[in-house]
PDB file of C-alpha atoms and ligand atoms in Angstrom:
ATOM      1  CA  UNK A 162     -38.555  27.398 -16.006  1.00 86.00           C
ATOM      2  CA  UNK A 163     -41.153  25.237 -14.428  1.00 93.00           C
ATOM      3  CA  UNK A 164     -40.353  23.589 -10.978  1.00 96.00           C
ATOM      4  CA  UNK A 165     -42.564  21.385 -10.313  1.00 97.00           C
ATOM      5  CA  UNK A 166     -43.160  21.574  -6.319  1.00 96.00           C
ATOM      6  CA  UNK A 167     -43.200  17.893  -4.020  1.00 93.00           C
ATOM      7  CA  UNK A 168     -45.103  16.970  -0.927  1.00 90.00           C
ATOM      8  CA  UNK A 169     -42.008  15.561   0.309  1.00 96.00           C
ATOM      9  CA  UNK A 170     -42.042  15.096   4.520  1.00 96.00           C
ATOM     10  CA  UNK A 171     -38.586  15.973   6.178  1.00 96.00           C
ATOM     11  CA  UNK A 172     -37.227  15.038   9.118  1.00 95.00           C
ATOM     12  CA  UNK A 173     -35.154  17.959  10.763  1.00 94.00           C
ATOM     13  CA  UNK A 174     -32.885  20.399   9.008  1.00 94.00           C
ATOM     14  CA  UNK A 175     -30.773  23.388   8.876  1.00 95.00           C
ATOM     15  CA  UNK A 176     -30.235  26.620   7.005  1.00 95.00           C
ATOM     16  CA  UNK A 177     -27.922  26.682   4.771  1.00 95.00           C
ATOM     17  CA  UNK A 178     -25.813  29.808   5.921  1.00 92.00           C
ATOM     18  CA  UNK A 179     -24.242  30.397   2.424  1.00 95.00           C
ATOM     19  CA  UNK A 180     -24.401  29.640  -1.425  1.00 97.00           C
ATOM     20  CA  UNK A 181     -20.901  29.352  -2.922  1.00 96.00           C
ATOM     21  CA  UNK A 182     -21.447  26.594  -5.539  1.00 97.00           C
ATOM     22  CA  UNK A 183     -23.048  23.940  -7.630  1.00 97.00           C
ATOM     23  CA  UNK A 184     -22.950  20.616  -7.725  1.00 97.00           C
ATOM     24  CA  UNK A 185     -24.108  18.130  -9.937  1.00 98.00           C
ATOM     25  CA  UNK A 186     -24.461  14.638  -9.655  1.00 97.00           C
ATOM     26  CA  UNK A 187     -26.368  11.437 -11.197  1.00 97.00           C
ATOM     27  CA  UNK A 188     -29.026   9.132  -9.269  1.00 96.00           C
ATOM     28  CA  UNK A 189     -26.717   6.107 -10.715  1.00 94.00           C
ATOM     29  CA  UNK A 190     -30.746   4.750 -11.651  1.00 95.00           C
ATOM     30  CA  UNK A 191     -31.798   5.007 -14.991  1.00 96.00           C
ATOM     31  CA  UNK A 192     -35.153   5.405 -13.918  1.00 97.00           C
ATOM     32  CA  UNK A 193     -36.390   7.002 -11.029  1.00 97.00           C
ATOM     33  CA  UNK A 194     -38.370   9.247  -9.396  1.00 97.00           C
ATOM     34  CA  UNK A 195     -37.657  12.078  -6.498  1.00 97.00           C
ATOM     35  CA  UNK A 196     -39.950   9.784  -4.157  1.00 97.00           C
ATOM     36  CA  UNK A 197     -37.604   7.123  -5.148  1.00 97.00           C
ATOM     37  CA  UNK A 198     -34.804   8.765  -3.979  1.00 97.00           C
ATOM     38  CA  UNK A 199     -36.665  10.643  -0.902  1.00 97.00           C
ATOM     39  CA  UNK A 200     -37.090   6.503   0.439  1.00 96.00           C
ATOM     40  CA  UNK A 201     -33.641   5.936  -0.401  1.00 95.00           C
ATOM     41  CA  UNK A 202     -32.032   8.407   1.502  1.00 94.00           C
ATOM     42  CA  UNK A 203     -34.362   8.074   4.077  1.00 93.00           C
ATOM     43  CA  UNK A 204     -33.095   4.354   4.395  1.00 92.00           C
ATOM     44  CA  UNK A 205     -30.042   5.845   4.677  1.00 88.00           C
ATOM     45  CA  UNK A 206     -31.022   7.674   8.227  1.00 89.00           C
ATOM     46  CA  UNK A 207     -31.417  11.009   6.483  1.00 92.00           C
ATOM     47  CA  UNK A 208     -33.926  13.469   6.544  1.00 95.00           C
ATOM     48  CA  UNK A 209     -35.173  13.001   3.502  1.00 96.00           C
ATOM     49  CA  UNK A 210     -33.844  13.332  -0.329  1.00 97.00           C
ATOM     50  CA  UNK A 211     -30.157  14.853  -0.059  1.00 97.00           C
ATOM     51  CA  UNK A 212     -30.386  16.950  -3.255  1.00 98.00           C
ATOM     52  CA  UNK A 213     -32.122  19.924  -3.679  1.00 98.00           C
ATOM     53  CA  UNK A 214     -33.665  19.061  -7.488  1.00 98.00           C
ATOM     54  CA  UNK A 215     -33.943  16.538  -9.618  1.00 98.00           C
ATOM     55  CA  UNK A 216     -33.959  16.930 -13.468  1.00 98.00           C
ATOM     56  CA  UNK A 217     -35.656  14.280 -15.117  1.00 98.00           C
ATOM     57  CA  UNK A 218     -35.079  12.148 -18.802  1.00 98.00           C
ATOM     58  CA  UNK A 219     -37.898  14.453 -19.926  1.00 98.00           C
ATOM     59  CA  UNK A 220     -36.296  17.510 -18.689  1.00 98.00           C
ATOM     60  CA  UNK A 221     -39.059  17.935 -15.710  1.00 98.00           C
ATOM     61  CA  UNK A 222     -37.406  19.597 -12.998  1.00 98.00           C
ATOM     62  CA  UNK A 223     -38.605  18.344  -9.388  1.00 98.00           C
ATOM     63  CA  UNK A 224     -38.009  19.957  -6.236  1.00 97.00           C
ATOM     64  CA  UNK A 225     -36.474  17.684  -3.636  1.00 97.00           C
ATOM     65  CA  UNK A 226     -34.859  19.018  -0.443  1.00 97.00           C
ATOM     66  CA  UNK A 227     -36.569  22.415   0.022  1.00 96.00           C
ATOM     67  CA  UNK A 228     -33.699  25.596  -1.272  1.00 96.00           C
ATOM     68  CA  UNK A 229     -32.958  27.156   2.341  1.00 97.00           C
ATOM     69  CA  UNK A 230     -31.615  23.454   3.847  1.00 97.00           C
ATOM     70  CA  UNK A 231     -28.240  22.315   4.121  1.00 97.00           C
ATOM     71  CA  UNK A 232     -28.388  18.850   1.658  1.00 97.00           C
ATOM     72  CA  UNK A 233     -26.753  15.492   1.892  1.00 96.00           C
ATOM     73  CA  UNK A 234     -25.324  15.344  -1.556  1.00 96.00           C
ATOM     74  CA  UNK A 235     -21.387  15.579  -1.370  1.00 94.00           C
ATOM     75  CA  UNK A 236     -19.468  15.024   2.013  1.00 91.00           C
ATOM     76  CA  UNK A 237     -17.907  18.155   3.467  1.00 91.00           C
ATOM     77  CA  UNK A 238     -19.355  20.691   1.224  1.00 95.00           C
ATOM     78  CA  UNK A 239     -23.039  20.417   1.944  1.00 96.00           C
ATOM     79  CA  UNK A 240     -23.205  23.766   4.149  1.00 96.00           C
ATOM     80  CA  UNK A 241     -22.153  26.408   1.057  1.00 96.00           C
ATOM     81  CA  UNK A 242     -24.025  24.270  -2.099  1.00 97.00           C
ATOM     82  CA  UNK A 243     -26.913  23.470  -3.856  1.00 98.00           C
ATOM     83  CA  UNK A 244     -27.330  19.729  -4.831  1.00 98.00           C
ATOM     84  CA  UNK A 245     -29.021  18.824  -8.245  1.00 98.00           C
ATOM     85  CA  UNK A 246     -29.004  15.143  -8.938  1.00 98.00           C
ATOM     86  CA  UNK A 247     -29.711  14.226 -12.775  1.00 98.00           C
ATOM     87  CA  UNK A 248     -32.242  10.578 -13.780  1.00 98.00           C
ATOM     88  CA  UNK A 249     -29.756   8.489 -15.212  1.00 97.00           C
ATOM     89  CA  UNK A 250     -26.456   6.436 -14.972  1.00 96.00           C
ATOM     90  CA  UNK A 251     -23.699   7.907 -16.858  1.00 97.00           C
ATOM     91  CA  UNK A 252     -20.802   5.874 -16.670  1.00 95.00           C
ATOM     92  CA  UNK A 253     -22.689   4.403 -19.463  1.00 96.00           C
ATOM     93  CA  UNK A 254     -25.741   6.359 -20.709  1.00 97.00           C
ATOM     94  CA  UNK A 255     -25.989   9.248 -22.791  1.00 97.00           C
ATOM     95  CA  UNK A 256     -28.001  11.953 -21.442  1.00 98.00           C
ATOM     96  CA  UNK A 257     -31.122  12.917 -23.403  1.00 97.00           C
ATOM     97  CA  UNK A 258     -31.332  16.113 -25.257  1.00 97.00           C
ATOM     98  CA  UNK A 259     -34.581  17.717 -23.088  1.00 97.00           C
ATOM     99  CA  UNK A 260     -32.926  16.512 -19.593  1.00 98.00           C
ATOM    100  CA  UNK A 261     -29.546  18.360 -20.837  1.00 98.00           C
ATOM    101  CA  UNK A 262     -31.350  21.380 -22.134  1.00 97.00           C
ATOM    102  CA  UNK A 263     -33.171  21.666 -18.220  1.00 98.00           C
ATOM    103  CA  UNK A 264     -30.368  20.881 -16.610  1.00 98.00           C
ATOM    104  CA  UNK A 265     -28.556  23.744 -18.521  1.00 97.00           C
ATOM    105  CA  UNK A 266     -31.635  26.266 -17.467  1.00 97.00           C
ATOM    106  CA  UNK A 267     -31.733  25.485 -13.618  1.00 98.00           C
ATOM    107  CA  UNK A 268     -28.040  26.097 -13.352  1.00 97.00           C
ATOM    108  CA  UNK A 269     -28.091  29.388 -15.302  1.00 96.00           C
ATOM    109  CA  UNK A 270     -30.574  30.310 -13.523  1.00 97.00           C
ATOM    110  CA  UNK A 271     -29.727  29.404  -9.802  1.00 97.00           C
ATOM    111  CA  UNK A 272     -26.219  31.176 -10.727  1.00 96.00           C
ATOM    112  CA  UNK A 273     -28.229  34.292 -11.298  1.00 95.00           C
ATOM    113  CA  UNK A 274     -30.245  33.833  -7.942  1.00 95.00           C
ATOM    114  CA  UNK A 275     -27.433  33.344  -5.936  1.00 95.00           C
ATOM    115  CA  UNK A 276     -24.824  35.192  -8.277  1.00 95.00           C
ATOM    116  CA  UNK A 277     -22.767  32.262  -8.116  1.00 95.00           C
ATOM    117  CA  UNK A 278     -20.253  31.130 -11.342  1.00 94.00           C
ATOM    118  CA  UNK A 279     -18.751  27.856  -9.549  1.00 95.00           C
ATOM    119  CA  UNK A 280     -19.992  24.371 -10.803  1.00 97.00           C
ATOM    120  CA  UNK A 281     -18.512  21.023  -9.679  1.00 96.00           C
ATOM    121  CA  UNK A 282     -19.123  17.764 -10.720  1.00 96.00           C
ATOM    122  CA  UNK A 283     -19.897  15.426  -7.590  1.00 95.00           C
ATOM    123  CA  UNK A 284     -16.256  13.856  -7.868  1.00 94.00           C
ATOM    124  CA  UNK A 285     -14.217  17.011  -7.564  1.00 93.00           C
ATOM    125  CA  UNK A 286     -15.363  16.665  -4.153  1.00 91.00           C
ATOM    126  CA  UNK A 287     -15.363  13.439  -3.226  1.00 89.00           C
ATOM    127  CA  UNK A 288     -13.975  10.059  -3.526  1.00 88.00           C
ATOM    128  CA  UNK A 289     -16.564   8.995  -6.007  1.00 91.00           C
ATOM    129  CA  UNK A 290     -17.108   8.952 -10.133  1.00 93.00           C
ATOM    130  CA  UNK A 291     -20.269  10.075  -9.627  1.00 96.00           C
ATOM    131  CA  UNK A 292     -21.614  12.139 -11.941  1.00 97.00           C
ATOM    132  CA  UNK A 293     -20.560   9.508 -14.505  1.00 95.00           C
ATOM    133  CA  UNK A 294     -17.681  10.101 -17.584  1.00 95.00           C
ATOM    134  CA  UNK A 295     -20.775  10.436 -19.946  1.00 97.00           C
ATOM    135  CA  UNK A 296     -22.521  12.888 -18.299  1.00 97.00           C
ATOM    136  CA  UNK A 297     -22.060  16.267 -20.327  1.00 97.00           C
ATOM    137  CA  UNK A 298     -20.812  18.293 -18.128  1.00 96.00           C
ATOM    138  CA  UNK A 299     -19.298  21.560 -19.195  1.00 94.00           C
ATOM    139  CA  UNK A 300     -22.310  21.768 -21.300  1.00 95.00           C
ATOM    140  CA  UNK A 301     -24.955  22.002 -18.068  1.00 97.00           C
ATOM    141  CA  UNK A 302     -22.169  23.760 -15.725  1.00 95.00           C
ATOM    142  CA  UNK A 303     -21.573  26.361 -18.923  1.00 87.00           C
ATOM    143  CA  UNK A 304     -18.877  28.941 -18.582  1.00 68.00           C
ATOM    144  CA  UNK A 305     -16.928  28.831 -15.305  1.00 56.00           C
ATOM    145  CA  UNK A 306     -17.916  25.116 -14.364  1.00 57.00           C
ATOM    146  CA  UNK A 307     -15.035  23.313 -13.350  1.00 53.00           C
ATOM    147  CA  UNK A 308     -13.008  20.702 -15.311  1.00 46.00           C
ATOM    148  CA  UNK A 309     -14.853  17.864 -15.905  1.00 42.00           C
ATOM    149  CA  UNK A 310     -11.517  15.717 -15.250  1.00 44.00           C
ATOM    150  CA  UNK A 311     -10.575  16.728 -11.862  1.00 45.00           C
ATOM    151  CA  UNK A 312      -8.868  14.204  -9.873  1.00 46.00           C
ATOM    152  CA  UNK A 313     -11.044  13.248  -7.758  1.00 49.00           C
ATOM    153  CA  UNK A 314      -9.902  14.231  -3.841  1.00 48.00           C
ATOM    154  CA  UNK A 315     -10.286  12.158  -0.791  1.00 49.00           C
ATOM    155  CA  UNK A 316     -12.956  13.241   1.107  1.00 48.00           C
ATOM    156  CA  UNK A 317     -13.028  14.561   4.727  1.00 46.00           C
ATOM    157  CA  UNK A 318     -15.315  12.389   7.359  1.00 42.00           C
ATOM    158  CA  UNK A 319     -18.302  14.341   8.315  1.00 43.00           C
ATOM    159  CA  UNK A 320     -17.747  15.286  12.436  1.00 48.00           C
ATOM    160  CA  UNK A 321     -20.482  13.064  12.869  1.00 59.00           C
ATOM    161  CA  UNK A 322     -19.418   9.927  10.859  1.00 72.00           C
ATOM    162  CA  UNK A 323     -16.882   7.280  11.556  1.00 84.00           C
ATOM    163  CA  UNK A 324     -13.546   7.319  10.318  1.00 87.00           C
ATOM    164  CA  UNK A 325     -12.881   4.057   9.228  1.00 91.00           C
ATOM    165  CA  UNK A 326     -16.608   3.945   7.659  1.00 92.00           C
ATOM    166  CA  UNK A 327     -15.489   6.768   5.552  1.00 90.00           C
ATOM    167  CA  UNK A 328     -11.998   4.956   4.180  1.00 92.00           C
ATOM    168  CA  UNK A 329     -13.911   1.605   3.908  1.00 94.00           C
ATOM    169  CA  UNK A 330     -16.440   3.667   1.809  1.00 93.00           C
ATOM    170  CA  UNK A 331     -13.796   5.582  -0.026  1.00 91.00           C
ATOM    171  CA  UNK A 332     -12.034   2.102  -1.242  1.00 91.00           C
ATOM    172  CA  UNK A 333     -15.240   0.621  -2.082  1.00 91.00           C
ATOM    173  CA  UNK A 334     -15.616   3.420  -4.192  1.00 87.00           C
ATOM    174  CA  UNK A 335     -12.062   3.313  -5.410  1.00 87.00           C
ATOM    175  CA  UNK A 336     -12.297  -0.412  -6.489  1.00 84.00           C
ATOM    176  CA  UNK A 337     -15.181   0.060  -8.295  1.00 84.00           C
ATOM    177  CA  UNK A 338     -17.641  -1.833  -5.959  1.00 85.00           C
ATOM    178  CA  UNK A 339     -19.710   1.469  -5.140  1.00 86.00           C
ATOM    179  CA  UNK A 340     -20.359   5.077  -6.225  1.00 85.00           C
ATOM    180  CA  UNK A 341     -21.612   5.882  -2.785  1.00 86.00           C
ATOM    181  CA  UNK A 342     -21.566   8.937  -0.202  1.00 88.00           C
ATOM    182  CA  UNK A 343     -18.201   8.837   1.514  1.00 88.00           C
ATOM    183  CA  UNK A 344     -19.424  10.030   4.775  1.00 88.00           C
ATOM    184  CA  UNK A 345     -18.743   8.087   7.539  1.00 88.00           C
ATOM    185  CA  UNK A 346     -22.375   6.833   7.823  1.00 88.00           C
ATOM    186  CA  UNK A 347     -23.089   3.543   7.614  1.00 87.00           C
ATOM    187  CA  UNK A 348     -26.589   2.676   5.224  1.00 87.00           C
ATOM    188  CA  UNK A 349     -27.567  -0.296   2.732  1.00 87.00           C
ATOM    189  CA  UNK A 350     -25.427   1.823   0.111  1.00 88.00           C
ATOM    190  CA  UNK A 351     -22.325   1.312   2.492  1.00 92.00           C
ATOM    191  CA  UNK A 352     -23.057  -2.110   3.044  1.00 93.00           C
ATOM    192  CA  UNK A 353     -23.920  -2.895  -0.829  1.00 91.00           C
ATOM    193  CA  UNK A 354     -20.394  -1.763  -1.751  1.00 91.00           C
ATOM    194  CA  UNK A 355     -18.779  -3.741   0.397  1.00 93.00           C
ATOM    195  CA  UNK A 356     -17.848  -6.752  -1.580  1.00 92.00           C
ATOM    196  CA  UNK A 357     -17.460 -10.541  -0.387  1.00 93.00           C
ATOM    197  CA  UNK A 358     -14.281 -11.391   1.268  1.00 95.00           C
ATOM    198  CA  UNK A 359     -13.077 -14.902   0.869  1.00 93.00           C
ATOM    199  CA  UNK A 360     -11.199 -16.832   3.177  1.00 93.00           C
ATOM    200  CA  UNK A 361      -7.669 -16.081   1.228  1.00 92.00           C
ATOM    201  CA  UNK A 362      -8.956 -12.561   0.388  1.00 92.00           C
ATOM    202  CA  UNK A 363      -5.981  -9.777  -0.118  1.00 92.00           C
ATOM    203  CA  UNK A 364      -5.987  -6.081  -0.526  1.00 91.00           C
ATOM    204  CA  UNK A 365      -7.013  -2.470   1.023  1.00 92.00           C
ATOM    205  CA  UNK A 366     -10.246  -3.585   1.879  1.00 94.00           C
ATOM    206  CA  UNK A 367      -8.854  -6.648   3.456  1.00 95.00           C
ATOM    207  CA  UNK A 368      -6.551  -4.213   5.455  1.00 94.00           C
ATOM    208  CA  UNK A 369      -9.457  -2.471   6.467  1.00 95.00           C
ATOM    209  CA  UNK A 370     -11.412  -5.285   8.134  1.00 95.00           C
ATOM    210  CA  UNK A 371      -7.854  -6.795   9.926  1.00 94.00           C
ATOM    211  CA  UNK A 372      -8.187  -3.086  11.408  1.00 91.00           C
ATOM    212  CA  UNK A 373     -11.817  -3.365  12.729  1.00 93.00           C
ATOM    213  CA  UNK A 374     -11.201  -6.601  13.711  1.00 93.00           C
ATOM    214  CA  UNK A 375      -8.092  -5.408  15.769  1.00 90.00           C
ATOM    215  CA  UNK A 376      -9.775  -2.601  17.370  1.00 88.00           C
ATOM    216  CA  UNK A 377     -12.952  -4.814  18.358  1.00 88.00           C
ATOM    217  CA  UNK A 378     -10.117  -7.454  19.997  1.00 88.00           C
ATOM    218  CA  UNK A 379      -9.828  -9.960  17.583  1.00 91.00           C
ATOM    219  CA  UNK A 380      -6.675 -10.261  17.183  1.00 93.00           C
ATOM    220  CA  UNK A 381      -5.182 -10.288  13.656  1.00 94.00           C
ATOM    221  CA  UNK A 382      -1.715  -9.522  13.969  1.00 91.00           C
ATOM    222  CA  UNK A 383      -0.052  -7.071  11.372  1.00 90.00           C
ATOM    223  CA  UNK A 384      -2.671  -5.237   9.552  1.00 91.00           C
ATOM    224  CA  UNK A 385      -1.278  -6.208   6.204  1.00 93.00           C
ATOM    225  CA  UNK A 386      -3.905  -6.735   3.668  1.00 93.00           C
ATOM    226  CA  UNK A 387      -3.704 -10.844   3.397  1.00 94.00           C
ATOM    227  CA  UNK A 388      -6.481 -12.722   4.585  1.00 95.00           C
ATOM    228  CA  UNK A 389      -4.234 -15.322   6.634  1.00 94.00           C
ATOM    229  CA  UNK A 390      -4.312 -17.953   9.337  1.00 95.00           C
ATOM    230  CA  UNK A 391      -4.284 -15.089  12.246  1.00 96.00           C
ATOM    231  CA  UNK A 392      -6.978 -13.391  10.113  1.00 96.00           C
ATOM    232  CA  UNK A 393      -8.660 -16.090   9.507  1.00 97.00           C
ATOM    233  CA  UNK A 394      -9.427 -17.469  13.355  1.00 96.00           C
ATOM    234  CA  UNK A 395     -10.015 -13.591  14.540  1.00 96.00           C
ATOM    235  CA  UNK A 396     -13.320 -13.688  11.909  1.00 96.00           C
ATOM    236  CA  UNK A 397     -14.182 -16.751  12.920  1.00 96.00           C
ATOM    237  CA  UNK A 398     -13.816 -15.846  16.284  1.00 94.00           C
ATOM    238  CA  UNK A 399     -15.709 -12.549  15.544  1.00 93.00           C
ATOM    239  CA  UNK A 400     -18.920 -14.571  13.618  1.00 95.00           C
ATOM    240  CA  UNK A 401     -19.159 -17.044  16.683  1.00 93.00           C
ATOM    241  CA  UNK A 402     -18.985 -14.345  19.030  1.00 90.00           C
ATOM    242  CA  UNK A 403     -22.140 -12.573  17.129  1.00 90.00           C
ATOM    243  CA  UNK A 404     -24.251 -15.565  16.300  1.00 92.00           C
ATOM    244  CA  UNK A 405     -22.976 -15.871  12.572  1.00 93.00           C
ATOM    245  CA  UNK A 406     -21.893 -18.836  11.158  1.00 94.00           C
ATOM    246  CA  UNK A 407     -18.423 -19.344  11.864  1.00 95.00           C
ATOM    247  CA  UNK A 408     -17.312 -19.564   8.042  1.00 95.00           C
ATOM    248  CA  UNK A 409     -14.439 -17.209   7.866  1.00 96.00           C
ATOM    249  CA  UNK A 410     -15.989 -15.592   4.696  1.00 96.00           C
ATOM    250  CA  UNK A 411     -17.187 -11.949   5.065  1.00 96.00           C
ATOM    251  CA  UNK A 412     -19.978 -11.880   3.497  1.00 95.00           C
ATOM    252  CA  UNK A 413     -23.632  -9.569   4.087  1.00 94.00           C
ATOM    253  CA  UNK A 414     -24.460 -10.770   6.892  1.00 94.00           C
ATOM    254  CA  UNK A 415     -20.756 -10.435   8.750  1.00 95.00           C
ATOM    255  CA  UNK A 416     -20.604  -6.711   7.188  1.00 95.00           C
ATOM    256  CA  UNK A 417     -23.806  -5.690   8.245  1.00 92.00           C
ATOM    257  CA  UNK A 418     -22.449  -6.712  11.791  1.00 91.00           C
ATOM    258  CA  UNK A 419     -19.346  -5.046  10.983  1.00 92.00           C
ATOM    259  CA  UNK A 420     -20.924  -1.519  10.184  1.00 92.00           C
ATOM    260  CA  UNK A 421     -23.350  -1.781  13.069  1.00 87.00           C
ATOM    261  CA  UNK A 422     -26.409  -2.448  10.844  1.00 87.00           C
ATOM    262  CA  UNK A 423     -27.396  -5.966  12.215  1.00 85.00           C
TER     263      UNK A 423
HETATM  264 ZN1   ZN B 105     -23.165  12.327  -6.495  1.00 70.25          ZN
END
């Protein structure tokens, strides 16, 4: 099996102290390569890519985080597994026969190394359908891999991200806006899943923001999911407060506020 080595530049890391598992997981790109992703996650305030390979659509296997580093792949069970993330989007792709065939090899084969058998998908971890439901799992994970339709489990905040970042990201996920990280830490992944609120807007993620909003003094009343008149004059109140237009529609630029980004 070929690895094919990158000249990748980390920020700081740590050693992994033990090697319990797998876990696999799509980039959610049909096309792209482990630089791409290195910038991405670097956006993200990362050290650098969170996965430890990348298999290709050609079945080239790339080395991203180096093996001995604890990765940034899958909230709360980075420090006992190895991260490969797979080219592709499989909620709606089918994975090609060469990037199956490699996948297959480096998991056999980093089983052996560590004389591991356990192989999870991405969302038996976390809040998150990531690695897609047409991404072939038991046939990379082979014998021992887990189910492929776990329910998926909330996931535990990181100690060093935010609570309510991780729900907000965890209902993003939930509704469909986002397959991101549930983590606590806030990125342009957190903030592209966050979807538009208008001024009558209802719901969990609704719920969420009355909560912020609350906490930050503006006063919302009952934290009941329904964008109403209360609601409604404690964003405005918030946007006027920050220098955004005082629209009472959470959109980018009042999320981006929100999550400490802007
Ligand atoms: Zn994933």
């Amino acid at each position: 099996m070929n690895i094919k080595e990158t000249n990748l530049s980390f920020g700081s890391m740590s050693r992994r102290s033990a090697t319990k598992l797998i876990i696999l997981h799509h980039a959610e790109a049909s096309n792209c390569t482990v630089q791409d992703i290195h910038r991405w996650h670097k956006n993200n305030g990362w050290a650098g890519i969170g996965y430890h390979f990348l298999v290709r659509k050609d079945g080239s296997i790339y080395r991203g985080r180096p093996e001995w580093a604890v990765g940034a792949h899958a909230s709360g069970s980075n420090s006992d597994s190895i991260g490969i993330c797979f080219e592709g989007a499989y909620m709606t792709e089918t994975m090609p026969a060469a990037q199956k065939a490699a996948g297959k090899e480096l998991v056999a084969e980093l089983k052996k190394k560590y004389g591991i058998s356990k192989v999870q998908a991405h969302r038996d971890v976390c809040a998150t359908s990531c690695p897609g439901t047409k991404f072939p799992f038991s046939d990379i994970a082979g014998a021992a891999g887990s189910a492929a339709t776990t329910t998926p489990t909330p996931a535990k905040p990181t100690e060093k991200g935010d609570a309510w970042v991780s729900r907000l990201q965890a209902e993003c996920n939930a509704q469909g806006f986002s397959y991101q990280t549930v983590d606590g830490l806030t990125g342009p992944n957190t903030l592209a899943g966050c979807p538009q609120l208008g001024r009558t807007s209802r719901g969990n993620i609704t719920a969420l923001l009355q909560e912020r909003l609350n906490a930050l003094g503006y006063n919302c009343g009952v934290v009941d999911g329904i964008n109403g008149t209360k609601t409604q004059a404690a964003i405005k109140a918030y946007q006027r407060a920050h220098g955004l237009v005082a629209d009472g529609i959470v959109g980018v630029k009042t999320w981006s506020n929100l999550l400490g980004l802007s």
